[in-house]
Amino acid sequence: MLGGVETRSVSPVFVGRADELAVLTDALTRAAGQEPQALLIGGEAGVGKTRLTEEFLCEADRRGAVVAVGGCVEIGAEGLPFAPFSTALRTLHRLLPDELAAAAVGQEDELARILPELGETPRGPHDEESTARLFELTARMLERLAADRTVVLVLEDLHWADTSTRHLLSYLFRALGSGRLVVVATYRADDVHRRHPLRPLLAELDRLRTVQRIELSRFNRAEVRRQLAGILASQPDEEFVESVFDRSDGNAFFVEELVASRASGCLTGLTESLRDLLLVRVEVLPDAAQRVVRIVAEGGSTVEYDLLRAVTRLTEDELIEALRSAVGANILIATSDGDGYRFRHSLVREAVSDDLLPGERARVNRRYAEALEEDDSLIRAEERVIRLATYWYYANDVVKALPAVLAASVAARRRHAYSEQLRLLERAMELWEAVPEDVRGALRPADYTEVYPPCGCDPETTPLQRLDLLAEATVAARFGGERERALKLTKTALRSLDDGHDPLRAAWFWTERSRLITGLGRGDGWEELARAQELVRGLPPSQVHADVLVRAASWGMLHTPGPDNLVAAERAVEYARMVGAEDTELNARITVGSLLVDTGAPERGLAEMYVVKDRAAELGLGMLVGRAHINLTSHLESLGRSREAVELAEQGVALVKKSQLMDSEAWVRGNMAESLYSLGRWDEAAAEARRTLALVSSGAAPRAAAAGRLAYLALARGELAEAAAQLTAARAHFGSHDGQPQHQIPLSRLAIGVAAGEGRIADVRTEVAAAVDFGFPLGNHRYAWPLLLAAASAEADARGLPVAEAGREEALRVLRAAARTLATPVPLWTAHSEFLRAELLRAEARDTVADWTAVEAAVRALERPYLLARARHRLVEALLAAGGDREAAAGLLHEAYATSEQLGARRLREDLALLAQRARLPLVPAGAAEALLAPEADPVEALGLTSRERDVLRLVAAGHTNRQIAEELFISPKTASVHVSNILAKLGVAGRGEAAALAHRLRLFGPVAQQSAGTR
C-alpha cells in the first residue's frame, strides 16, 4: 500500500545502485520475519538519495508493505518539532485509521503531541522524563502497528531535522525490538560539517550494530552515459557524454539539470557556478512564474496552495498559470496530498532563496505572516504558531516577532519538544532589548515553570521580565537533556541577581543549579542548596521557600541522615499548605514519611506515605506516585516485610509503566529485585534487575542499583568473576561525586564478598576499615548489618590461614565496635545481630551449639531462605563438632542442602556437600538412596582432583608459588603451573587466592580435615 510517495526524478531509467538497493530489499525481507530494520542513506546533495528511496518504495509497495514518508522541514534554525514523524504518521492514520487507533488506544492524548489528529494535547505533566515517555509510547505504537503487516517509514532530509526529531529517531533505532518495521532516514552528507548537530547522532548510530548505513557515491562515466540514454531515449554521442560528465562531476541531479538546460535552449552563457546552473531554468520562466517560485522558496519546504494564493495576491487563474509553467519546467511539483507545492529538489530552492534581495526576503516573509494572521485556516493548526514566529522573525519585525516567538515556545513545550522550546526562548532573549519597553510591558510571564515565579507577584498584572525567560529556558534545557546549557543560563540569571533585590528568584535559580550540578556529576549539590536556604531564611512562606526546604530535607535524608531533616521536611509541608502548593506538599510528606521510618516510627511513616500515594494517584501526579512506591517498597524491605514490598512493587510498576516514567519504573523494579532476592526467588530477582538495565531511558543511578542486585546474586551463586564485573559496572554508574550511604555501603559489602571469595582477607579488612570510617548514618543499619556479617564470615572462614593471623584481633574488635552502634528495630536486624555475634565467636573458635541454635531460631521466623540455610550449615557444623544429635544434624543438613539446590547457591551447596562427606551423612532424607554419599568418599577426590593435584592444591593453600611447589614436589615450575591451571578449572575458580580460600573453607587439608567425623 503506497501512500505519501512522490516521484521527483526526471530520469525514467534507474541507473546503478544495485548493491545499495539489494541492502534495502534485504532489510524488507528481514522485517517480514519480525526483525525491525534501521537504515541510514547518506550522500551529497543531488547524488540520488531520493531516486534510490523511490525505487525501494516501489519494491516495498509491490510486496504489500504500507509506506509512509515524512520530510524534515527547514523553517529557520529551530525547525518544526517532530515534522517528519508527524507527516509519516498522518499518512499511516489515513491508510490504516482503525489499526492506528487500536495501536494508540489509551494513550491518544500523549501521542497527540506528535500526531494532533489523535486528539487534544494535555497541558502536562512536564518533567525530565516527559520526552522519554512520549518516545516510548511512539515506539510501542509503531511496534503494534507493524505486528502483522510490514510498515516502511522513510524520514527524508535528516540534516534539517529538529533536535526532538533526532532524539526520537535515535530512541527508535535503539528501542524497537519486534514488529515488521523498516525505518529509513536520508541525509545530505556534504551538509554535515564538524559542528553540525546531526554529526553526533551519526556517530552514535554507527556504534549500533542494528543500524545499517549506506553511503552513495557519484556516478562514473558509464553510469552517466546510461542516465543520459534514459533521459534522451536514445544513445548520446560521446562528446556530449564527456561534456556532461565533466560539468556534473557524476552528480545525478546536475546531469538532469544540464540536459534540461540544453533542451530549453539555455546552454549559452551557462557558467560552471553551481548557483547559476540551478537558476538558469528559473530565469527563462514567465515573470509571474518566477515571482511565484521566489515566494515558494521563502515559504518553507512546502507551501499550501491557499496560503500561496493569499501571499502572491494573484487571481486564481493567474496563479494556476504560473504554477503550471513552474511545474512543467520541473522546478516545482505538487505534494502527494495535492494540498500544496514544493521544489523538485531542495538545491534549487536554496539557490532561489539565496538569490533574493534582503528587502525582498523581508517583504515576502511579512506577507506570509500577514496572511496567516488574517486567516489562520490556511495551514494546519499545529504548524501555524511556529511558522508565524519564523515569518515575523525573518520579516525583521521585532515587535511582532517577540510575542509570536514566545507563543511558539509554549506550543513546543506542549509537544514535549523542549530543545525547540529552548531555541525559541533564546531567540526571544535575542530580540528582547530591541523591542520597545511598552511592548514588553504588555507581555505576561508564563505560568508553568515548576515553582517559578510565584514569588508574591500577580502573573496577570506583572510584566514579563528577562529573568522569566531565563527561568523558562533553564527548565527547557534541563528537560531537553542540555544540562550544560541550563547551568550557563542559571549563571547568567544569578549574575543579574547579585544585588539581592529578588532573593526568592535567586533561591529558585540556586536550587536549579544544585540539581544540575548533581546531574552532571560536578558535586553533590549541597553548596548550592545551602545558598538557597540562606536566601529564603526569614522570608514569608512561598512555594519557592517550601521547595527549597523539601529539597534540603531530601538531600539530608540521603546524605546526612538525622533528626534535623525531619524538622525541615515538616516545615516544608506547613509552608506548602499555606501557599496552596499541593504537589510540593505531597512531595515533602513522602520525605517526612521516610524520615519517620528511619527515626523509629515505622508505622506512622508508612501510613503517611500510603496516604500520599493514593492522593497523588487521584490528582494524576505520576512522578509523586512513582516516588511514593519507590520509598514505600524500600522501607518495607528494610522492615523485613519483603512479601508486602513485592506486592506493592508489582502495583507500582503497572502504574508508572502506564505513565511511561522510566526512571521510576527502574527504581521500583530494582527494589522488587532486592525483595525477591530476600524471599529466595532468585531467578525472578535476576529478571527484574535485567529489565531495569534494559530500560532504554533509565538513569545511571537505577542502573547502578540493578547492577548491584546482579552482583549480589552472582556472589551468592559463587560466580565471583560475574560479581566483580557487576560491582565495577555499579561503581561506574554511581560515579564518585555523590557518595550517598544507601549506595556506598552496599557497594562496600559487595567488595568484601568478592575479596573474601578470592581469599584476599587483607582487602576485606581494608574495605571494612573504609566503610567504618565512612560511617553508618541513621536509617542505614539495613545496609550495615549485611556488610558486617559478610566481613565476620570472611574472618571466620580465614581462621587458620597464615596470612590471616596478623591483624585478626584488631579486625574482630573493629567489627564488634561497629555493631554496637547499629539499631535492631525489627526482628530481621536482631537476627543479623545474633548471626554476626556467632560468626565473630567462630572466628575465635569459641562458638557453641547454643550460639548457632539461637541464630537458627531467630532467622527461622523470617522469610529469608538463603540466610536460614547458611545458619543451619553452621548449626550442623557445631552439632557435629560437639558430638551432638546426628539425626537432628542430618535433618538440618537436608533442609539447607535442598535450599542451596533450589536457589543455585553453588558455594553453599559445595560447603554442605563436603561437610556431609566428612561427617558421613546423607545429603537427602532416607529413601533417596541414589543421592547418599559413600562413607569412605574422599572430599578431594569428590572435586575431581588427581593425587598429584591434591598435593599441589595443598601447597597452593599454604601460599606457595609455582617455583616453591616445583621444589617441594621435585617437578619443573612449568609442570607446577599446568597443575595449578587444571586445579583452577576443576574447582571453577578464577585464581590461586580463591582456590586457597575454597580449600581452607572446606577444610580439605590441615588439622580439621584429619580429625575423625563428629569431632573438631
Tab-separated table of N, CA, C and O in Angstrom, residues 582 585-587 589-590 605-630 632 648 651-652 655:
chain	number	residue	atom	x	y	z
A	582	GLU	N	-0.081	21.966	46.521
A	582	GLU	CA	-0.304	20.600	46.998
A	582	GLU	C	0.743	19.624	46.485
A	582	GLU	O	1.119	18.690	47.200
A	585	GLU	N	3.627	19.961	48.679
A	585	GLU	CA	3.265	19.398	49.989
A	585	GLU	C	3.373	17.873	49.973
A	585	GLU	O	3.941	17.256	50.882
A	586	LEU	N	2.822	17.253	48.937
A	586	LEU	CA	2.850	15.788	48.860
A	586	LEU	C	4.283	15.266	48.746
A	586	LEU	O	4.640	14.250	49.357
A	587	ASN	N	5.088	15.971	47.991
A	587	ASN	CA	6.493	15.578	47.867
A	587	ASN	C	7.186	15.644	49.234
A	587	ASN	O	7.926	14.730	49.619
A	589	ARG	N	5.740	15.403	52.113
A	589	ARG	CA	5.180	14.386	53.012
A	589	ARG	C	5.792	13.012	52.768
A	589	ARG	O	5.912	12.199	53.693
A	590	ILE	N	6.194	12.735	51.531
A	590	ILE	CA	6.914	11.477	51.283
A	590	ILE	C	8.237	11.483	52.035
A	590	ILE	O	8.635	10.481	52.656
A	605	GLY	N	5.267	6.419	59.605
A	605	GLY	CA	5.893	6.787	58.338
A	605	GLY	C	5.256	6.087	57.151
A	605	GLY	O	4.969	6.719	56.121
A	606	LEU	N	5.011	4.785	57.292
A	606	LEU	CA	4.380	4.038	56.204
A	606	LEU	C	2.974	4.557	55.937
A	606	LEU	O	2.562	4.718	54.777
A	607	ALA	N	2.230	4.808	56.999
A	607	ALA	CA	0.851	5.302	56.836
A	607	ALA	C	0.846	6.625	56.083
A	607	ALA	O	0.000	6.853	55.200
A	608	GLU	N	1.764	7.522	56.418
A	608	GLU	CA	1.851	8.814	55.730
A	608	GLU	C	2.122	8.615	54.246
A	608	GLU	O	1.486	9.250	53.386
A	609	MET	N	3.039	7.732	53.917
A	609	MET	CA	3.385	7.521	52.500
A	609	MET	C	2.252	6.840	51.734
A	609	MET	O	2.029	7.138	50.562
A	610	TYR	N	1.519	5.951	52.384
A	610	TYR	CA	0.370	5.333	51.717
A	610	TYR	C	-0.701	6.385	51.385
A	610	TYR	O	-1.297	6.360	50.306
A	611	VAL	N	-0.937	7.301	52.307
A	611	VAL	CA	-1.912	8.378	52.064
A	611	VAL	C	-1.471	9.238	50.877
A	611	VAL	O	-2.270	9.575	49.989
A	612	VAL	N	-0.192	9.593	50.855
A	612	VAL	CA	0.328	10.417	49.758
A	612	VAL	C	0.222	9.664	48.432
A	612	VAL	O	-0.156	10.240	47.409
A	613	LYS	N	0.545	8.393	48.457
A	613	LYS	CA	0.464	7.584	47.231
A	613	LYS	C	-0.927	7.647	46.619
A	613	LYS	O	-1.086	7.882	45.410
A	614	ASP	N	-1.928	7.452	47.460
A	614	ASP	CA	-3.309	7.451	46.963
A	614	ASP	C	-3.732	8.836	46.486
A	614	ASP	O	-4.402	8.971	45.455
A	615	ARG	N	-3.335	9.885	47.224
A	615	ARG	CA	-3.718	11.241	46.826
A	615	ARG	C	-3.026	11.642	45.525
A	615	ARG	O	-3.645	12.262	44.639
A	616	ALA	N	-1.762	11.303	45.377
A	616	ALA	CA	-1.033	11.627	44.146
A	616	ALA	C	-1.655	10.919	42.946
A	616	ALA	O	-1.773	11.502	41.862
A	617	ALA	N	-2.092	9.682	43.151
A	617	ALA	CA	-2.750	8.953	42.062
A	617	ALA	C	-4.076	9.611	41.701
A	617	ALA	O	-4.431	9.735	40.521
A	618	GLU	N	-4.794	10.075	42.701
A	618	GLU	CA	-6.070	10.751	42.476
A	618	GLU	C	-5.882	12.028	41.661
A	618	GLU	O	-6.710	12.359	40.801
A	619	LEU	N	-4.781	12.749	41.917
A	619	LEU	CA	-4.520	14.013	41.220
A	619	LEU	C	-3.777	13.808	39.897
A	619	LEU	O	-3.540	14.766	39.176
A	620	GLY	N	-3.390	12.573	39.604
A	620	GLY	CA	-2.663	12.302	38.365
A	620	GLY	C	-1.224	12.788	38.386
A	620	GLY	O	-0.644	13.076	37.339
A	621	LEU	N	-0.611	12.850	39.585
A	621	LEU	CA	0.780	13.307	39.720
A	621	LEU	C	1.694	12.088	39.629
A	621	LEU	O	2.104	11.504	40.638
A	622	GLY	N	2.008	11.699	38.396
A	622	GLY	CA	2.727	10.452	38.154
A	622	GLY	C	4.075	10.363	38.829
A	622	GLY	O	4.445	9.314	39.368
A	623	MET	N	4.843	11.463	38.801
A	623	MET	CA	6.168	11.435	39.413
A	623	MET	C	6.072	11.162	40.912
A	623	MET	O	6.882	10.417	41.473
A	624	LEU	N	5.083	11.745	41.573
A	624	LEU	CA	4.923	11.526	43.003
A	624	LEU	C	4.394	10.123	43.295
A	624	LEU	O	4.779	9.514	44.299
A	625	VAL	N	3.543	9.610	42.434
A	625	VAL	CA	3.102	8.216	42.578
A	625	VAL	C	4.320	7.294	42.512
A	625	VAL	O	4.476	6.368	43.319
A	626	GLY	N	5.197	7.579	41.548
A	626	GLY	CA	6.405	6.777	41.413
A	626	GLY	C	7.292	6.881	42.635
A	626	GLY	O	7.770	5.870	43.167
A	627	ARG	N	7.512	8.110	43.133
A	627	ARG	CA	8.392	8.283	44.296
A	627	ARG	C	7.810	7.593	45.520
A	627	ARG	O	8.539	6.987	46.317
A	628	ALA	N	6.486	7.667	45.691
A	628	ALA	CA	5.858	7.015	46.836
A	628	ALA	C	6.083	5.503	46.785
A	628	ALA	O	6.409	4.875	47.803
A	629	HIS	N	5.939	4.907	45.629
A	629	HIS	CA	6.162	3.466	45.502
A	629	HIS	C	7.633	3.108	45.721
A	629	HIS	O	7.946	2.074	46.325
A	630	ILE	N	8.521	3.945	45.231
A	630	ILE	CA	9.954	3.686	45.429
A	630	ILE	C	10.285	3.662	46.920
A	630	ILE	O	10.910	2.723	47.429
A	632	LEU	N	8.221	3.508	49.576
A	632	LEU	CA	7.470	2.515	50.347
A	632	LEU	C	8.072	1.122	50.208
A	632	LEU	O	8.263	0.415	51.211
A	648	LEU	N	3.447	-4.590	46.507
A	648	LEU	CA	3.306	-3.164	46.235
A	648	LEU	C	4.137	-2.759	45.019
A	648	LEU	O	3.707	-1.927	44.210
A	651	GLN	N	2.294	-3.499	41.841
A	651	GLN	CA	1.295	-2.463	41.570
A	651	GLN	C	1.972	-1.191	41.052
A	651	GLN	O	1.490	-0.542	40.123
A	652	GLY	N	3.084	-0.826	41.679
A	652	GLY	CA	3.801	0.385	41.287
A	652	GLY	C	4.329	0.319	39.873
A	652	GLY	O	4.240	1.302	39.119
A	655	LEU	N	1.588	1.025	37.452
A	655	LEU	CA	1.189	2.433	37.414
A	655	LEU	C	2.220	3.299	36.692
A	655	LEU	O	1.868	4.095	35.822
